[in-house]
mmCIF file of C-alpha atoms in Angstrom:
data_model
loop_
_atom_site.group_PDB
_atom_site.id
_atom_site.type_symbol
_atom_site.label_atom_id
_atom_site.label_comp_id
_atom_site.label_asym_id
_atom_site.label_seq_id
_atom_site.Cartn_x
_atom_site.Cartn_y
_atom_site.Cartn_z
ATOM 1 C CA MET T 501 132.375 -78.764 -42.260
ATOM 2 C CA THR T 502 133.805 -75.786 -44.172
ATOM 3 C CA VAL T 503 131.278 -73.065 -44.936
ATOM 4 C CA GLU T 504 132.318 -69.946 -46.832
ATOM 5 C CA LEU T 505 130.212 -66.933 -47.802
ATOM 6 C CA THR T 506 131.061 -64.159 -50.278
ATOM 7 C CA THR T 507 128.852 -61.230 -51.321
ATOM 8 C CA LEU T 508 129.443 -60.049 -54.881
ATOM 9 C CA PRO T 509 129.491 -56.319 -55.763
ATOM 10 C CA ASN T 510 125.906 -56.491 -57.055
ATOM 11 C CA GLY T 511 124.661 -58.044 -53.794
ATOM 12 C CA LEU T 512 124.417 -61.715 -54.872
ATOM 13 C CA ARG T 513 125.547 -63.991 -52.038
ATOM 14 C CA VAL T 514 127.627 -67.058 -52.875
ATOM 15 C CA VAL T 515 127.841 -69.692 -50.139
ATOM 16 C CA THR T 516 129.480 -73.109 -50.147
ATOM 17 C CA ASP T 517 129.895 -76.091 -47.865
ATOM 18 C CA ARG T 518 132.837 -78.236 -48.967
ATOM 19 C CA MET T 519 132.661 -82.024 -48.443
ATOM 20 C CA ASP T 520 135.947 -83.669 -49.362
ATOM 21 C CA THR T 521 134.650 -87.230 -48.964
ATOM 22 C CA VAL T 522 132.105 -87.145 -51.826
ATOM 23 C CA GLU T 523 132.377 -86.992 -55.611
ATOM 24 C CA THR T 524 129.149 -85.055 -56.235
ATOM 25 C CA ALA T 525 127.763 -81.607 -55.565
ATOM 26 C CA SER T 526 124.371 -80.019 -55.128
ATOM 27 C CA VAL T 527 124.102 -76.468 -56.403
ATOM 28 C CA GLY T 528 121.177 -74.099 -56.600
ATOM 29 C CA VAL T 529 119.811 -70.597 -56.505
ATOM 30 C CA TRP T 530 117.465 -69.577 -53.718
ATOM 31 C CA VAL T 531 115.334 -66.506 -54.418
ATOM 32 C CA GLY T 532 113.667 -64.566 -51.605
ATOM 33 C CA VAL T 533 110.402 -64.264 -53.494
ATOM 34 C CA GLY T 534 107.261 -66.345 -53.107
ATOM 35 C CA ALA T 535 103.497 -66.257 -52.906
ATOM 36 C CA ARG T 536 103.387 -63.637 -50.156
ATOM 37 C CA HIS T 537 105.050 -61.114 -52.494
ATOM 38 C CA GLU T 538 102.244 -61.351 -55.061
ATOM 39 C CA THR T 539 99.278 -59.057 -55.520
ATOM 40 C CA VAL T 540 95.886 -60.709 -55.635
ATOM 41 C CA GLU T 541 95.707 -60.114 -59.407
ATOM 42 C CA VAL T 542 98.790 -62.274 -60.039
ATOM 43 C CA ASN T 543 98.395 -64.835 -57.263
ATOM 44 C CA GLY T 544 100.239 -67.919 -58.497
ATOM 45 C CA VAL T 545 102.777 -66.044 -60.624
ATOM 46 C CA SER T 546 105.796 -67.177 -58.542
ATOM 47 C CA HIS T 547 104.866 -70.820 -59.111
ATOM 48 C CA LEU T 548 104.025 -70.306 -62.780
ATOM 49 C CA LEU T 549 107.342 -68.535 -63.253
ATOM 50 C CA GLU T 550 109.154 -71.444 -61.607
ATOM 51 C CA HIS T 551 107.578 -73.794 -64.166
ATOM 52 C CA MET T 552 108.305 -71.508 -67.118
ATOM 53 C CA ALA T 553 111.983 -71.180 -66.196
ATOM 54 C CA PHE T 554 112.456 -74.753 -67.467
ATOM 55 C CA LYS T 555 110.544 -74.191 -70.720
ATOM 56 C CA GLY T 556 113.253 -72.620 -72.822
ATOM 57 C CA THR T 557 115.677 -69.716 -72.961
ATOM 58 C CA ARG T 558 117.163 -67.670 -75.768
ATOM 59 C CA ARG T 559 119.779 -70.382 -76.404
ATOM 60 C CA ARG T 560 118.209 -73.572 -74.990
ATOM 61 C CA SER T 561 114.897 -75.229 -75.732
ATOM 62 C CA ALA T 562 112.933 -76.947 -72.957
ATOM 63 C CA ARG T 563 114.167 -80.273 -74.293
ATOM 64 C CA ALA T 564 117.770 -79.077 -74.430
ATOM 65 C CA ILE T 565 117.623 -78.004 -70.762
ATOM 66 C CA ALA T 566 116.438 -81.469 -69.747
ATOM 67 C CA GLU T 567 118.862 -83.321 -71.996
ATOM 68 C CA GLU T 568 121.969 -81.316 -71.068
ATOM 69 C CA ILE T 569 121.622 -82.006 -67.362
ATOM 70 C CA GLU T 570 120.570 -85.641 -67.834
ATOM 71 C CA ASP T 571 123.322 -86.320 -70.381
ATOM 72 C CA VAL T 572 125.782 -86.010 -67.478
ATOM 73 C CA GLY T 573 123.594 -88.009 -65.092
ATOM 74 C CA GLY T 574 122.414 -84.932 -63.248
ATOM 75 C CA HIS T 575 119.064 -83.931 -61.785
ATOM 76 C CA LEU T 576 117.386 -80.503 -62.025
ATOM 77 C CA ASN T 577 114.329 -79.367 -60.073
ATOM 78 C CA ALA T 578 112.636 -76.439 -58.323
ATOM 79 C CA TYR T 579 109.943 -75.517 -55.806
ATOM 80 C CA THR T 580 107.944 -72.481 -54.720
ATOM 81 C CA SER T 581 106.897 -71.634 -51.172
ATOM 82 C CA ARG T 582 105.189 -68.643 -49.623
ATOM 83 C CA GLU T 583 108.464 -66.797 -49.037
ATOM 84 C CA ASN T 584 111.032 -68.393 -51.371
ATOM 85 C CA THR T 585 111.577 -70.018 -54.738
ATOM 86 C CA ALA T 586 114.446 -72.457 -55.267
ATOM 87 C CA TYR T 587 116.089 -73.907 -58.369
ATOM 88 C CA TYR T 588 118.667 -76.625 -57.802
ATOM 89 C CA ALA T 589 120.669 -79.415 -59.400
ATOM 90 C CA ARG T 590 122.697 -82.401 -58.275
ATOM 91 C CA VAL T 591 125.624 -83.416 -60.461
ATOM 92 C CA LEU T 592 129.052 -84.990 -60.415
ATOM 93 C CA ALA T 593 131.646 -82.547 -59.157
ATOM 94 C CA GLY T 594 133.135 -81.983 -62.604
ATOM 95 C CA ASP T 595 129.753 -80.922 -63.987
ATOM 96 C CA VAL T 596 129.131 -78.054 -61.558
ATOM 97 C CA PRO T 597 130.046 -75.433 -64.217
ATOM 98 C CA LEU T 598 127.358 -76.863 -66.517
ATOM 99 C CA ALA T 599 124.760 -76.832 -63.745
ATOM 100 C CA VAL T 600 125.540 -73.231 -62.800
ATOM 101 C CA ASP T 601 125.439 -72.196 -66.453
ATOM 102 C CA ILE T 602 121.990 -73.760 -66.885
ATOM 103 C CA LEU T 603 120.713 -72.153 -63.676
ATOM 104 C CA SER T 604 121.979 -68.732 -64.721
ATOM 105 C CA ASP T 605 120.424 -69.155 -68.154
ATOM 106 C CA ILE T 606 116.939 -70.136 -66.979
ATOM 107 C CA LEU T 607 116.874 -67.412 -64.304
ATOM 108 C CA GLN T 608 117.924 -64.574 -66.576
ATOM 109 C CA HIS T 609 117.076 -65.476 -70.155
ATOM 110 C CA SER T 610 113.801 -67.403 -70.100
ATOM 111 C CA ALA T 611 111.963 -66.995 -73.401
ATOM 112 C CA PHE T 612 108.363 -67.434 -72.140
ATOM 113 C CA GLU T 613 107.466 -68.745 -75.583
ATOM 114 C CA PRO T 614 103.673 -68.458 -76.020
ATOM 115 C CA GLY T 615 103.144 -72.088 -76.997
ATOM 116 C CA GLU T 616 105.109 -73.349 -73.997
ATOM 117 C CA LEU T 617 103.219 -70.932 -71.748
ATOM 118 C CA GLU T 618 99.847 -72.230 -72.879
ATOM 119 C CA ARG T 619 100.913 -75.835 -72.326
ATOM 120 C CA GLU T 620 102.269 -75.058 -68.880
ATOM 121 C CA ARG T 621 99.075 -73.263 -67.878
ATOM 122 C CA THR T 622 97.264 -76.528 -68.548
ATOM 123 C CA VAL T 623 99.811 -78.473 -66.511
ATOM 124 C CA ILE T 624 99.368 -76.167 -63.517
ATOM 125 C CA VAL T 625 95.580 -76.261 -63.797
ATOM 126 C CA GLN T 626 95.930 -80.051 -63.581
ATOM 127 C CA GLU T 627 98.127 -79.587 -60.513
ATOM 128 C CA ILE T 628 95.487 -77.354 -58.901
ATOM 129 C CA GLY T 629 92.864 -80.007 -59.678
ATOM 130 C CA GLN T 630 95.048 -82.669 -58.092
ATOM 131 C CA VAL T 631 95.208 -80.648 -54.867
ATOM 132 C CA GLU T 632 91.428 -80.221 -54.932
ATOM 133 C CA ASP T 633 91.153 -84.010 -55.156
ATOM 134 C CA THR T 634 93.641 -84.550 -52.300
ATOM 135 C CA PRO T 635 91.887 -83.407 -49.128
ATOM 136 C CA ASP T 636 94.859 -83.938 -46.822
ATOM 137 C CA ASP T 637 96.739 -81.387 -48.980
ATOM 138 C CA LEU T 638 93.836 -79.034 -49.639
ATOM 139 C CA ILE T 639 93.022 -78.710 -45.943
ATOM 140 C CA PHE T 640 96.277 -76.831 -45.331
ATOM 141 C CA ASP T 641 95.444 -74.226 -47.978
ATOM 142 C CA ARG T 642 92.074 -73.817 -46.285
ATOM 143 C CA PHE T 643 93.743 -73.484 -42.886
ATOM 144 C CA GLN T 644 96.146 -70.855 -44.249
ATOM 145 C CA GLU T 645 93.240 -68.891 -45.726
ATOM 146 C CA VAL T 646 91.378 -68.819 -42.409
ATOM 147 C CA ALA T 647 94.490 -67.857 -40.436
ATOM 148 C CA TYR T 648 95.411 -64.981 -42.793
ATOM 149 C CA PRO T 649 92.172 -63.877 -44.495
ATOM 150 C CA GLY T 650 92.451 -61.372 -47.330
ATOM 151 C CA GLN T 651 96.263 -61.444 -47.278
ATOM 152 C CA PRO T 652 98.949 -62.837 -49.585
ATOM 153 C CA LEU T 653 99.951 -65.305 -46.850
ATOM 154 C CA GLY T 654 96.416 -66.674 -46.929
ATOM 155 C CA ARG T 655 96.318 -67.318 -50.656
ATOM 156 C CA PRO T 656 97.416 -70.612 -52.260
ATOM 157 C CA VAL T 657 100.905 -70.904 -53.719
ATOM 158 C CA LEU T 658 99.472 -72.422 -56.916
ATOM 159 C CA GLY T 659 96.948 -69.617 -57.425
ATOM 160 C CA SER T 660 93.510 -70.268 -58.899
ATOM 161 C CA GLU T 661 92.575 -71.829 -62.213
ATOM 162 C CA ASP T 662 91.119 -68.556 -63.462
ATOM 163 C CA ARG T 663 94.200 -66.488 -62.624
ATOM 164 C CA VAL T 664 96.615 -69.049 -64.050
ATOM 165 C CA ARG T 665 94.676 -69.255 -67.321
ATOM 166 C CA ASN T 666 94.504 -65.475 -67.712
ATOM 167 C CA MET T 667 97.910 -64.295 -66.483
ATOM 168 C CA SER T 668 99.683 -62.535 -69.324
ATOM 169 C CA ARG T 669 103.153 -63.287 -70.599
ATOM 170 C CA ASP T 670 104.141 -59.681 -69.835
ATOM 171 C CA ALA T 671 103.007 -60.062 -66.219
ATOM 172 C CA ILE T 672 105.155 -63.165 -65.760
ATOM 173 C CA ALA T 673 108.231 -61.702 -67.450
ATOM 174 C CA GLY T 674 107.770 -58.431 -65.569
ATOM 175 C CA TYR T 675 107.546 -60.236 -62.242
ATOM 176 C CA MET T 676 110.863 -61.974 -62.929
ATOM 177 C CA ARG T 677 112.496 -58.758 -64.100
ATOM 178 C CA ASP T 678 111.328 -56.795 -61.055
ATOM 179 C CA ASN T 679 111.939 -59.369 -58.340
ATOM 180 C CA TYR T 680 114.792 -61.637 -59.413
ATOM 181 C CA THR T 681 117.520 -59.195 -58.399
ATOM 182 C CA ALA T 682 120.976 -59.896 -57.003
ATOM 183 C CA PRO T 683 120.293 -58.980 -53.335
ATOM 184 C CA THR T 684 117.272 -61.320 -53.265
ATOM 185 C CA MET T 685 119.257 -64.314 -54.534
ATOM 186 C CA VAL T 686 121.703 -66.814 -53.067
ATOM 187 C CA LEU T 687 123.949 -69.082 -55.150
ATOM 188 C CA ALA T 688 124.678 -72.074 -52.929
ATOM 189 C CA ALA T 689 126.602 -75.323 -53.363
ATOM 190 C CA ALA T 690 127.514 -78.260 -51.146
ATOM 191 C CA GLY T 691 129.739 -81.242 -51.845
ATOM 192 C CA LYS T 692 132.994 -81.485 -53.745
ATOM 193 C CA ILE T 693 133.126 -77.784 -54.521
ATOM 194 C CA ASP T 694 135.737 -75.024 -54.557
ATOM 195 C CA HIS T 695 134.405 -71.771 -53.125
ATOM 196 C CA ARG T 696 136.633 -69.490 -55.188
ATOM 197 C CA GLN T 697 135.634 -71.224 -58.411
ATOM 198 C CA LEU T 698 131.934 -70.850 -57.584
ATOM 199 C CA VAL T 699 132.466 -67.158 -56.783
ATOM 200 C CA ASP T 700 134.125 -66.735 -60.174
ATOM 201 C CA MET T 701 131.162 -68.460 -61.856
ATOM 202 C CA GLY T 702 128.777 -66.234 -59.939
ATOM 203 C CA GLU T 703 130.597 -63.096 -61.034
ATOM 204 C CA ARG T 704 130.716 -64.211 -64.658
ATOM 205 C CA LEU T 705 127.218 -65.625 -64.994
ATOM 206 C CA PHE T 706 125.184 -63.545 -62.510
ATOM 207 C CA GLY T 707 127.204 -60.334 -62.449
ATOM 208 C CA SER T 708 124.734 -58.435 -64.638
ATOM 209 C CA LEU T 709 121.812 -58.976 -62.258
ATOM 210 C CA PRO T 710 120.410 -55.638 -61.054
ATOM 211 C CA LYS T 711 121.358 -54.374 -57.586
ATOM 212 C CA ARG T 712 117.809 -53.438 -56.580
ATOM 213 C CA ASN T 713 116.612 -54.624 -53.185
ATOM 214 C CA GLY T 714 113.935 -57.272 -52.948
ATOM 215 C CA PRO T 715 110.198 -56.644 -53.112
ATOM 216 C CA SER T 716 108.256 -55.356 -50.146
ATOM 217 C CA PHE T 717 105.439 -57.387 -48.615
ATOM 218 C CA ASP T 718 102.559 -56.917 -46.242
ATOM 219 C CA PRO T 719 103.312 -57.895 -42.636
ATOM 220 C CA ALA T 720 101.704 -61.081 -41.398
ATOM 221 C CA ARG T 721 98.406 -60.272 -39.635
ATOM 222 C CA TYR T 722 97.170 -63.463 -38.042
ATOM 223 C CA GLN T 723 93.433 -63.419 -37.433
ATOM 224 C CA GLY T 724 92.121 -66.957 -36.990
ATOM 225 C CA GLY T 725 88.596 -68.268 -37.316
ATOM 226 C CA GLU T 726 86.780 -71.392 -38.412
ATOM 227 C CA GLN T 727 85.811 -72.919 -41.740
ATOM 228 C CA LEU T 728 83.847 -76.157 -41.962
ATOM 229 C CA GLU T 729 83.201 -77.576 -45.439
ATOM 230 C CA ASN T 730 80.999 -80.617 -45.889
ATOM 231 C CA ARG T 731 82.121 -82.917 -48.704
ATOM 232 C CA PRO T 732 81.161 -86.499 -49.542
ATOM 233 C CA LEU T 733 84.466 -88.030 -48.423
ATOM 234 C CA GLU T 734 85.242 -91.185 -46.477
ATOM 235 C CA GLN T 735 87.252 -89.250 -43.875
ATOM 236 C CA ALA T 736 86.986 -85.905 -42.145
ATOM 237 C CA HIS T 737 90.210 -83.906 -42.412
ATOM 238 C CA LEU T 738 90.830 -81.433 -39.621
ATOM 239 C CA VAL T 739 93.536 -78.865 -38.897
ATOM 240 C CA LEU T 740 93.311 -76.844 -35.724
ATOM 241 C CA GLY T 741 95.908 -74.420 -34.483
ATOM 242 C CA PHE T 742 97.049 -71.013 -33.372
ATOM 243 C CA ASP T 743 99.318 -68.107 -34.185
ATOM 244 C CA GLY T 744 102.932 -69.297 -34.311
ATOM 245 C CA ILE T 745 106.295 -67.558 -34.112
ATOM 246 C CA ALA T 746 108.924 -66.194 -36.503
ATOM 247 C CA TYR T 747 112.298 -67.707 -37.345
ATOM 248 C CA ASP T 748 114.189 -65.214 -35.186
ATOM 249 C CA ASP T 749 111.898 -65.469 -32.164
ATOM 250 C CA PRO T 750 113.721 -66.460 -28.935
ATOM 251 C CA ASP T 751 111.132 -69.233 -28.489
ATOM 252 C CA TYR T 752 111.717 -70.743 -31.943
ATOM 253 C CA TYR T 753 113.618 -73.790 -30.701
ATOM 254 C CA ALA T 754 111.328 -74.261 -27.703
ATOM 255 C CA LEU T 755 108.344 -74.495 -30.056
ATOM 256 C CA MET T 756 110.274 -76.899 -32.283
ATOM 257 C CA VAL T 757 110.840 -79.243 -29.342
ATOM 258 C CA ALA T 758 107.280 -78.809 -28.042
ATOM 259 C CA THR T 759 105.807 -79.603 -31.461
ATOM 260 C CA ASN T 760 107.839 -82.791 -31.695
ATOM 261 C CA ILE T 761 106.762 -83.934 -28.232
ATOM 262 C CA LEU T 762 103.131 -83.226 -29.044
ATOM 263 C CA GLY T 763 102.961 -84.856 -32.464
ATOM 264 C CA GLY T 764 106.318 -85.477 -34.092
ATOM 265 C CA GLY T 765 106.512 -89.245 -34.278
ATOM 266 C CA MET T 766 105.157 -92.576 -33.059
ATOM 267 C CA SER T 767 106.305 -91.876 -29.498
ATOM 268 C CA SER T 768 104.603 -88.464 -29.426
ATOM 269 C CA ARG T 769 101.693 -87.716 -27.130
ATOM 270 C CA LEU T 770 99.147 -87.377 -29.910
ATOM 271 C CA PHE T 771 100.142 -90.585 -31.646
ATOM 272 C CA GLN T 772 100.176 -92.583 -28.446
ATOM 273 C CA GLU T 773 96.936 -91.197 -27.019
ATOM 274 C CA ILE T 774 94.801 -90.570 -30.115
ATOM 275 C CA ARG T 775 95.883 -93.404 -32.387
ATOM 276 C CA GLU T 776 97.422 -96.109 -30.219
ATOM 277 C CA ARG T 777 95.269 -95.917 -27.078
ATOM 278 C CA ARG T 778 91.966 -94.661 -28.506
ATOM 279 C CA GLY T 779 92.216 -95.832 -32.137
ATOM 280 C CA LEU T 780 90.537 -92.669 -33.428
ATOM 281 C CA VAL T 781 92.776 -91.908 -36.418
ATOM 282 C CA TYR T 782 95.177 -93.360 -38.921
ATOM 283 C CA SER T 783 97.173 -90.122 -39.298
ATOM 284 C CA ILE T 784 97.767 -87.387 -36.745
ATOM 285 C CA TYR T 785 100.668 -85.010 -36.226
ATOM 286 C CA ALA T 786 101.599 -81.528 -35.030
ATOM 287 C CA TYR T 787 103.557 -78.981 -37.007
ATOM 288 C CA ALA T 788 105.041 -75.514 -36.606
ATOM 289 C CA GLY T 789 105.716 -73.373 -39.661
ATOM 290 C CA SER T 790 107.606 -70.103 -39.406
ATOM 291 C CA TYR T 791 107.912 -66.984 -41.539
ATOM 292 C CA VAL T 792 110.230 -64.018 -41.216
ATOM 293 C CA ASP T 793 107.535 -62.192 -39.229
ATOM 294 C CA GLY T 794 105.181 -64.841 -37.859
ATOM 295 C CA GLY T 795 104.108 -68.430 -38.172
ATOM 296 C CA LEU T 796 101.500 -71.095 -37.527
ATOM 297 C CA PHE T 797 101.260 -73.918 -35.013
ATOM 298 C CA GLY T 798 98.745 -76.666 -35.683
ATOM 299 C CA VAL T 799 97.584 -80.258 -35.462
ATOM 300 C CA TYR T 800 96.327 -82.309 -38.410
ATOM 301 C CA ALA T 801 94.075 -85.326 -38.002
ATOM 302 C CA GLY T 802 92.148 -87.492 -40.438
ATOM 303 C CA THR T 803 89.297 -89.505 -38.954
ATOM 304 C CA GLY T 804 85.889 -90.998 -39.542
ATOM 305 C CA GLU T 805 82.799 -88.887 -38.940
ATOM 306 C CA ASP T 806 81.751 -90.974 -35.935
ATOM 307 C CA SER T 807 85.057 -90.277 -34.162
ATOM 308 C CA LEU T 808 84.979 -86.484 -34.379
ATOM 309 C CA LYS T 809 83.059 -85.996 -31.162
ATOM 310 C CA GLU T 810 85.722 -87.829 -29.155
ATOM 311 C CA LEU T 811 88.701 -86.664 -31.228
ATOM 312 C CA VAL T 812 88.327 -82.899 -30.787
ATOM 313 C CA PRO T 813 88.307 -82.745 -26.969
ATOM 314 C CA ALA T 814 91.064 -85.365 -26.790
ATOM 315 C CA VAL T 815 93.356 -83.285 -29.036
ATOM 316 C CA CYS T 816 92.522 -80.131 -27.088
ATOM 317 C CA ASP T 817 93.386 -81.863 -23.819
ATOM 318 C CA GLU T 818 96.783 -82.964 -25.116
ATOM 319 C CA ILE T 819 97.642 -79.457 -26.294
ATOM 320 C CA VAL T 820 96.621 -77.909 -22.977
ATOM 321 C CA LYS T 821 98.512 -80.520 -20.934
ATOM 322 C CA LEU T 822 101.719 -79.715 -22.799
ATOM 323 C CA GLY T 823 101.354 -76.165 -21.520
ATOM 324 C CA GLU T 824 102.237 -77.620 -18.118
ATOM 325 C CA GLY T 825 105.624 -78.783 -19.426
ATOM 326 C CA ALA T 826 107.161 -82.083 -20.466
ATOM 327 C CA THR T 827 108.978 -84.935 -18.749
ATOM 328 C CA ASP T 828 112.751 -85.293 -18.775
ATOM 329 C CA ALA T 829 112.407 -88.472 -20.839
ATOM 330 C CA GLU T 830 110.274 -86.741 -23.485
ATOM 331 C CA ILE T 831 112.698 -83.845 -23.739
ATOM 332 C CA ALA T 832 115.740 -86.124 -24.002
ATOM 333 C CA ARG T 833 114.038 -88.240 -26.681
ATOM 334 C CA THR T 834 113.008 -85.208 -28.703
ATOM 335 C CA ARG T 835 116.429 -83.573 -28.462
ATOM 336 C CA ALA T 836 117.941 -86.799 -29.794
ATOM 337 C CA GLN T 837 115.414 -86.973 -32.651
ATOM 338 C CA ILE T 838 115.978 -83.379 -33.756
ATOM 339 C CA LYS T 839 119.757 -83.543 -33.416
ATOM 340 C CA SER T 840 119.962 -86.830 -35.305
ATOM 341 C CA GLY T 841 117.863 -85.343 -38.106
ATOM 342 C CA ILE T 842 120.220 -82.386 -38.360
ATOM 343 C CA LEU T 843 123.388 -84.450 -38.168
ATOM 344 C CA MET T 844 122.151 -87.150 -40.561
ATOM 345 C CA GLY T 845 121.339 -84.368 -42.996
ATOM 346 C CA LEU T 846 125.016 -83.432 -43.014
ATOM 347 C CA GLU T 847 125.672 -86.650 -44.924
ATOM 348 C CA SER T 848 123.587 -85.411 -47.869
ATOM 349 C CA THR T 849 124.736 -82.707 -50.276
ATOM 350 C CA SER T 850 121.075 -81.953 -51.043
ATOM 351 C CA ALA T 851 120.202 -81.357 -47.381
ATOM 352 C CA ARG T 852 123.301 -79.242 -46.876
ATOM 353 C CA VAL T 853 122.670 -77.001 -49.860
ATOM 354 C CA GLU T 854 119.023 -76.543 -48.805
ATOM 355 C CA ARG T 855 120.250 -75.427 -45.402
ATOM 356 C CA LEU T 856 122.763 -73.014 -46.969
ATOM 357 C CA GLY T 857 120.173 -71.389 -49.209
ATOM 358 C CA GLN T 858 117.380 -71.140 -46.644
ATOM 359 C CA HIS T 859 119.599 -69.945 -43.791
ATOM 360 C CA THR T 860 121.320 -67.317 -45.901
ATOM 361 C CA LEU T 861 117.988 -65.891 -47.046
ATOM 362 C CA THR T 862 116.538 -65.988 -43.529
ATOM 363 C CA TYR T 863 119.453 -65.116 -41.265
ATOM 364 C CA GLY T 864 121.993 -63.604 -43.639
ATOM 365 C CA ALA T 865 124.366 -66.565 -43.240
ATOM 366 C CA PRO T 866 124.171 -70.279 -42.383
ATOM 367 C CA LEU T 867 123.873 -70.854 -38.651
ATOM 368 C CA PRO T 868 126.721 -72.948 -37.203
ATOM 369 C CA ILE T 869 125.578 -76.487 -36.426
ATOM 370 C CA ASP T 870 126.997 -76.386 -32.901
ATOM 371 C CA GLN T 871 125.032 -73.202 -32.222
ATOM 372 C CA VAL T 872 121.781 -74.817 -33.371
ATOM 373 C CA VAL T 873 122.457 -77.941 -31.298
ATOM 374 C CA ALA T 874 123.230 -75.808 -28.235
ATOM 375 C CA LYS T 875 119.892 -74.005 -28.586
ATOM 376 C CA ILE T 876 118.063 -77.318 -28.795
ATOM 377 C CA GLU T 877 119.936 -78.612 -25.745
ATOM 378 C CA ALA T 878 118.952 -75.468 -23.807
ATOM 379 C CA VAL T 879 115.207 -76.149 -24.149
ATOM 380 C CA ASP T 880 113.769 -77.370 -20.849
ATOM 381 C CA SER T 881 110.316 -78.150 -19.466
ATOM 382 C CA ALA T 882 109.740 -74.569 -18.366
ATOM 383 C CA ALA T 883 110.496 -73.257 -21.874
ATOM 384 C CA ILE T 884 108.151 -75.816 -23.426
ATOM 385 C CA GLY T 885 105.305 -74.928 -21.076
ATOM 386 C CA ARG T 886 105.872 -71.220 -21.598
ATOM 387 C CA VAL T 887 105.847 -71.320 -25.405
ATOM 388 C CA VAL T 888 102.790 -73.587 -25.558
ATOM 389 C CA ARG T 889 100.858 -71.313 -23.191
ATOM 390 C CA ARG T 890 101.948 -68.341 -25.269
ATOM 391 C CA VAL T 891 100.778 -69.873 -28.520
ATOM 392 C CA ILE T 892 97.421 -71.175 -27.312
ATOM 393 C CA ALA T 893 96.592 -67.798 -25.806
ATOM 394 C CA THR T 894 95.996 -66.550 -29.369
ATOM 395 C CA ALA T 895 92.757 -66.908 -31.320
ATOM 396 C CA PRO T 896 92.309 -70.448 -32.657
ATOM 397 C CA THR T 897 92.157 -71.348 -36.343
ATOM 398 C CA VAL T 898 90.161 -74.351 -37.517
ATOM 399 C CA SER T 899 89.636 -75.838 -40.957
ATOM 400 C CA ALA T 900 87.700 -79.031 -41.559
ATOM 401 C CA LEU T 901 86.842 -80.808 -44.794
ATOM 402 C CA GLY T 902 84.685 -83.859 -45.443
ATOM 403 C CA PRO T 903 81.779 -85.322 -43.438
ATOM 404 C CA VAL T 904 81.967 -82.666 -40.702
ATOM 405 C CA ALA T 905 78.293 -82.218 -39.768
ATOM 406 C CA GLU T 906 79.121 -83.545 -36.299
ATOM 407 C CA LEU T 907 81.428 -80.574 -35.757
ATOM 408 C CA GLU T 908 78.590 -78.224 -36.608
ATOM 409 C CA ARG T 909 76.342 -80.033 -34.118
ATOM 410 C CA MET T 910 79.081 -79.589 -31.513
ATOM 411 C CA GLY T 911 78.949 -75.845 -32.083
ATOM 412 C CA GLY T 912 82.226 -75.796 -33.950
ATOM 413 C CA VAL T 913 85.793 -76.533 -32.907
ATOM 414 C CA ALA T 914 87.079 -72.998 -32.320
ATOM 415 C CA ALA T 915 84.723 -72.407 -29.407
ATOM 416 C CA HIS T 916 85.696 -75.755 -27.911
ATOM 417 C CA LEU T 917 89.376 -74.873 -28.256
ATOM 418 C CA GLN T 918 88.849 -71.514 -26.572
ATOM 419 C CA ARG T 919 87.056 -73.135 -23.653
ATOM 420 C CA ALA T 920 89.736 -75.813 -23.325
ATOM 421 C CA VAL T 921 92.699 -73.430 -23.143
ATOM 422 C CA ARG T 922 91.169 -71.062 -20.603
#
């Protein structure tokens, strides 16, 4: 693996990972701006801007953008998260200049044509409605809101229907102008790519980006709490969790391993105990999400109303037991799972470029694979027990959606969690 990183005079970082055995390349721009950088008045603007970037520039119509990349067999897409927005393409190696040209065009010269804007508002309102109709997606927005009440981190990435419908063209264009600056952006490519050539493209096509630093944001202030919402659904959807840890926390890899042991696959404790032995759920898993200054650790479960009374204490027991550590077999299995995921990802240009962009935004440069593997190998039972005890010592967060009257009769889940972890 050959990774090279160059910072241009205006602060734009260009990073590549050359793969001589492939004939394709994945290239993209990662922007260190997302939902947590928005004020409440423009919540959803990062996501709306991501959509509008594909809807025409000064020299390309929306159709021309789609046709130019697909005429060469390429693929163009984007996503918005709470901390980042990414725009990326996968093409044959010879078409990298075209892909970079399109990316530079949509990120600097979007037209925000009023007719396209009105159509895209409707599309996003439909997307918001789809989430509302998908409880196993919606529950995570609810969980986020309870964990970070009254904060940008607690608001949905998509925004609300009202804000999306009423956000002005000037607000969207101004947000791009103010926040899409060279130091906040990373031009990354993986595959059959020449680093020097990509640097030259970056200088030519992104050299006029302003040098201003990225936007400020409110620090994460985890609070926790409980929100139970009765809905006429077939299943109750439940997320329970605690304050997590940041990307640069010394316990980051310990929590990664602990999360996998708890609920990362069919051999995990939750799957084996809650689904296989007790038959209480169809879907259950644990997850840990990190930010630059915090994170969340949680468990999702979907179950029938009659199973809630048994499910909640069973999940609590499994979390608490992991605070006592893990077996050598569990640790070895989880290390193998995580390492294989990382190493298998090296076979994909898409996975490699995602790693380049995310790591460069988060750490300043991609972390060496052998360093990451060494940190995973260093996690032992004591580290797992320590990080789990640390996390569950924080105030619990609970969000439940569906037929959850049984949880109310139980006196809520948060109180049960608090009693269980003491």
